[in-house]
Short mmCIF file of C-alpha atoms in Angstrom, two decimals:
data_model
loop_
_atom_site.label_atom_id
_atom_site.label_comp_id
_atom_site.label_asym_id
_atom_site.label_seq_id
_atom_site.Cartn_x
_atom_site.Cartn_y
_atom_site.Cartn_z
CA ASP A 30 85.92 69.72 42.34
CA GLN A 31 84.29 66.30 42.18
CA GLN A 32 80.58 66.88 42.73
CA VAL A 33 79.66 63.23 42.31
CA LYS A 34 81.89 60.67 43.99
CA GLN A 35 82.07 56.92 43.84
CA ASN A 36 84.62 56.08 46.49
CA SER A 37 84.92 52.38 45.72
CA PRO A 38 86.93 51.84 42.53
CA SER A 39 85.99 48.18 42.45
CA LEU A 40 83.65 45.59 43.95
CA SER A 41 83.78 41.80 43.74
CA VAL A 42 80.67 39.71 44.44
CA GLN A 43 79.68 36.07 44.18
CA GLU A 44 76.97 35.14 41.71
CA GLY A 45 73.53 35.13 43.35
CA ARG A 46 74.52 37.53 46.13
CA ILE A 47 73.66 41.22 46.42
CA SER A 48 75.83 43.92 44.88
CA ILE A 49 75.67 47.36 46.48
CA LEU A 50 77.25 50.28 44.70
CA ASN A 51 77.47 53.61 46.45
CA CYS A 52 77.54 57.21 45.31
CA ASP A 53 77.83 60.53 47.17
CA TYR A 54 77.20 64.02 45.88
CA THR A 55 77.91 67.50 47.14
CA ASN A 56 75.76 69.78 44.97
CA SER A 57 72.41 70.35 46.68
CA MET A 58 70.97 71.52 43.34
CA PHE A 59 71.06 67.98 41.97
CA ASP A 60 67.53 66.61 41.86
CA TYR A 61 67.65 63.76 39.37
CA PHE A 62 70.00 60.80 39.59
CA LEU A 63 70.86 58.02 37.19
CA TRP A 64 72.97 54.90 37.00
CA TYR A 65 74.71 53.89 33.81
CA LYS A 66 76.48 50.64 33.02
CA LYS A 67 79.44 50.40 30.68
CA TYR A 68 81.06 47.41 29.01
CA PRO A 69 84.55 47.71 27.47
CA ALA A 70 84.65 49.41 24.06
CA GLU A 71 80.99 50.41 24.34
CA GLY A 72 79.28 53.60 25.41
CA PRO A 73 77.46 53.80 28.75
CA THR A 74 73.90 52.46 28.75
CA PHE A 75 71.14 53.74 30.98
CA LEU A 76 70.15 51.42 33.81
CA ILE A 77 67.82 53.13 36.26
CA SER A 78 67.03 56.59 37.60
CA ILE A 79 65.39 58.33 40.54
CA SER A 80 63.92 61.74 41.12
CA SER A 81 64.62 63.58 44.35
CA ILE A 82 60.94 63.41 45.28
CA LYS A 83 61.35 59.68 45.78
CA ASP A 84 63.59 57.64 48.02
CA LYS A 85 63.42 54.36 46.13
CA ASN A 86 62.94 53.14 42.58
CA GLU A 87 62.89 49.52 41.55
CA ASP A 88 63.22 47.85 38.16
CA GLY A 89 63.54 44.09 38.19
CA ARG A 90 66.78 43.10 39.88
CA PHE A 91 67.88 46.73 40.20
CA THR A 92 66.86 49.11 42.98
CA VAL A 93 68.16 52.62 43.57
CA PHE A 94 67.88 54.23 47.00
CA LEU A 95 68.23 57.95 47.60
CA ASN A 96 69.02 59.57 50.95
CA LYS A 97 68.77 63.31 50.30
CA SER A 98 69.77 64.39 53.79
CA ALA A 99 72.99 62.40 53.50
CA LYS A 100 73.44 63.28 49.81
CA HIS A 101 73.92 59.59 49.15
CA LEU A 102 72.49 57.08 46.73
CA SER A 103 73.06 53.41 46.20
CA LEU A 104 72.32 50.81 43.56
CA HIS A 105 71.37 47.32 44.68
CA ILE A 106 71.54 44.38 42.29
CA VAL A 107 69.82 41.22 43.51
CA PRO A 108 70.66 38.54 42.58
CA SER A 109 73.94 39.42 40.91
CA GLN A 110 74.80 37.64 37.68
CA PRO A 111 78.13 37.29 35.84
CA GLY A 112 76.70 39.36 32.97
CA ASP A 113 76.39 42.27 35.41
CA SER A 114 80.18 42.57 35.44
CA ALA A 115 80.86 46.06 34.07
CA VAL A 116 81.73 49.60 35.15
CA TYR A 117 78.86 51.38 36.86
CA PHE A 118 78.59 55.16 36.80
CA CYS A 119 76.43 57.29 39.02
CA ALA A 120 75.27 60.54 37.40
CA ALA A 121 73.29 63.57 38.50
CA ASN A 122 71.35 66.42 36.94
CA ALA A 123 70.86 69.83 38.54
CA GLY A 124 67.42 71.22 39.03
CA GLY A 125 66.41 74.36 37.20
CA THR A 126 67.93 73.23 33.93
CA SER A 127 65.65 72.26 31.13
CA TYR A 128 68.02 69.75 29.64
CA GLY A 129 69.90 66.62 30.57
CA LYS A 130 73.44 67.83 31.32
CA LEU A 131 74.89 65.07 33.48
CA THR A 132 77.67 65.10 36.07
CA PHE A 133 79.22 61.66 36.47
CA GLY A 134 81.13 59.91 39.22
CA GLN A 135 84.41 58.12 38.55
CA GLY A 136 82.81 54.71 38.23
CA THR A 137 82.95 51.41 40.12
CA ILE A 138 84.15 48.22 38.44
CA LEU A 139 81.81 45.39 39.43
CA THR A 140 83.00 41.82 39.00
CA VAL A 141 80.51 39.02 39.61
CA HIS A 142 82.18 35.63 40.02
CA PRO A 143 80.34 32.43 38.98
CA GLY B 27 67.15 50.55 14.77
CA ALA B 28 70.59 52.10 14.52
CA GLY B 29 72.12 53.53 17.64
CA VAL B 30 74.48 56.47 18.00
CA SER B 31 77.55 56.02 15.86
CA GLN B 32 80.90 57.77 16.14
CA THR B 33 83.78 57.92 13.71
CA PRO B 34 86.60 57.24 13.78
CA SER B 35 86.67 54.69 16.58
CA ASN B 36 90.35 55.45 17.14
CA LYS B 37 92.40 58.47 16.19
CA VAL B 38 96.13 58.87 16.74
CA THR B 39 97.60 62.27 16.01
CA GLU B 40 100.66 64.31 16.76
CA LYS B 41 100.82 67.23 19.13
CA GLY B 42 99.82 70.43 17.38
CA LYS B 43 97.63 68.81 14.73
CA TYR B 44 93.93 69.44 14.06
CA VAL B 45 91.34 66.67 14.48
CA GLU B 46 87.65 66.25 13.79
CA LEU B 47 85.45 63.71 15.54
CA ARG B 48 82.05 62.86 14.10
CA CYS B 49 78.81 61.84 15.80
CA ASP B 50 75.71 60.44 14.07
CA PRO B 51 72.85 60.56 16.57
CA ILE B 52 69.74 58.43 16.52
CA SER B 53 67.40 59.73 13.84
CA GLY B 54 64.89 62.22 15.18
CA HIS B 55 66.73 62.94 18.42
CA THR B 56 66.77 66.67 18.99
CA ALA B 57 69.23 66.79 21.89
CA LEU B 58 72.90 65.95 21.40
CA TYR B 59 75.66 65.94 24.01
CA TRP B 60 79.43 65.57 23.88
CA TYR B 61 81.33 64.20 26.86
CA ARG B 62 85.00 63.42 27.41
CA GLN B 63 86.21 60.48 29.48
CA SER B 64 89.79 60.48 30.70
CA LEU B 65 91.44 57.34 32.03
CA GLY B 66 89.97 56.27 35.35
CA GLN B 67 87.35 59.00 35.34
CA GLY B 68 83.69 59.26 34.50
CA PRO B 69 82.43 61.12 31.44
CA GLU B 70 82.74 64.88 31.71
CA PHE B 71 80.24 67.19 29.98
CA LEU B 72 81.57 69.29 27.12
CA ILE B 73 78.67 70.74 25.11
CA TYR B 74 74.95 70.37 24.50
CA PHE B 75 73.03 71.01 21.28
CA GLN B 76 69.30 71.53 21.02
CA GLY B 77 68.66 71.29 17.30
CA THR B 78 71.34 73.23 15.44
CA GLY B 79 72.37 75.56 18.23
CA ALA B 80 74.84 75.01 21.03
CA ALA B 81 72.66 75.71 24.03
CA ASP B 82 75.44 75.12 26.56
CA ASP B 83 79.15 74.98 25.75
CA SER B 84 80.31 75.61 29.30
CA GLY B 85 82.22 72.32 29.46
CA LEU B 86 84.59 73.03 26.58
CA PRO B 87 88.05 73.27 28.18
CA ASN B 88 89.33 76.20 26.08
CA ASP B 89 88.99 77.86 22.70
CA ARG B 90 90.88 75.08 20.93
CA PHE B 91 87.68 73.05 21.17
CA PHE B 92 84.69 73.77 18.96
CA ALA B 93 81.64 71.78 17.91
CA VAL B 94 78.98 72.21 15.25
CA ARG B 95 75.68 70.63 14.30
CA PRO B 96 74.71 72.54 11.15
CA GLU B 97 71.61 70.61 10.15
CA GLY B 98 70.45 69.48 13.55
CA SER B 99 71.59 65.91 13.08
CA VAL B 100 75.27 65.01 12.63
CA SER B 101 77.69 66.81 14.91
CA THR B 102 81.43 67.34 14.61
CA LEU B 103 83.76 68.09 17.49
CA LYS B 104 86.85 69.96 16.33
CA ILE B 105 90.09 70.26 18.26
CA GLN B 106 92.82 72.62 17.10
CA ARG B 107 96.50 72.45 18.06
CA THR B 108 96.02 69.21 19.94
CA GLU B 109 97.93 68.65 23.17
CA ARG B 110 98.86 65.41 24.94
CA GLY B 111 96.35 66.26 27.65
CA ASP B 112 93.55 66.04 25.08
CA SER B 113 94.03 62.26 24.93
CA ALA B 114 90.78 60.68 26.08
CA VAL B 115 87.66 58.91 24.87
CA TYR B 116 85.20 61.37 23.40
CA LEU B 117 81.60 60.23 23.81
CA CYS B 118 78.52 61.49 22.04
CA ALA B 119 74.98 60.96 23.31
CA SER B 120 71.56 61.83 21.95
CA SER B 121 68.08 61.87 23.40
CA PRO B 122 64.63 62.36 21.85
CA LEU B 123 63.95 65.39 23.99
CA PRO B 124 66.28 67.46 26.16
CA GLY B 125 64.79 66.85 29.59
CA PRO B 126 66.79 65.26 32.40
CA ALA B 127 64.42 62.30 32.44
CA ASP B 128 64.91 61.67 28.73
CA THR B 129 67.31 58.79 28.37
CA GLN B 130 70.62 59.64 26.76
CA TYR B 131 71.87 57.02 24.32
CA PHE B 132 75.62 56.95 24.06
CA GLY B 133 77.81 56.04 21.14
CA PRO B 134 80.87 53.80 21.57
CA GLY B 135 83.18 56.80 21.62
CA THR B 136 86.28 57.91 19.74
CA ARG B 137 89.56 57.16 21.48
CA LEU B 138 91.89 60.07 20.76
CA THR B 139 95.61 59.66 21.38
CA VAL B 140 97.87 62.66 21.02
CA LEU B 141 101.54 61.72 20.75
#
């Protein structure tokens, strides 16, 4: 039962253009969402997060949008850079817990071409 | 400062053997998590420690898996009678506090291969 889904296994983008990574979830108890980035042979690193009381959070080139009614979130990277090439994971945390147990999606491999 | 470290980085074992995987969290971090990442999948929660106690072990697949954190710092994940299906990357993460908004810092993982 995949509660967090990233339906695009991979995405290829030209340098300078926008990258849009998508994520869908099924558990209505999720109320905090995060994006992690992972390079080969390294652990995931935190990128950006959003609480369910918001519909947008921005940090530099990275913006996360949340559509609660559609149970959908997306990560926008503008402009994309070759160093952004990595695997991106969407993750979610259920409300009512007092700790950070995360449920991850399968990941999307982003390749940014120079 | 030092990040989360995990040893060994790679472990190859035979079916039926016992293995221990070690995690050194960032100093002072009270919350510690273990996740398992199978090929082509995202990390999957195994267990959460707050201090020395396992506050949530609901993600452990079965009773062959056990984890400890006796002094509230280093943690060891123990797998008995390993099976080929246990092959995966085992990730450890720590955070200063246990809340969902507290960033989890991940180690590089231990790649376990069961032959």
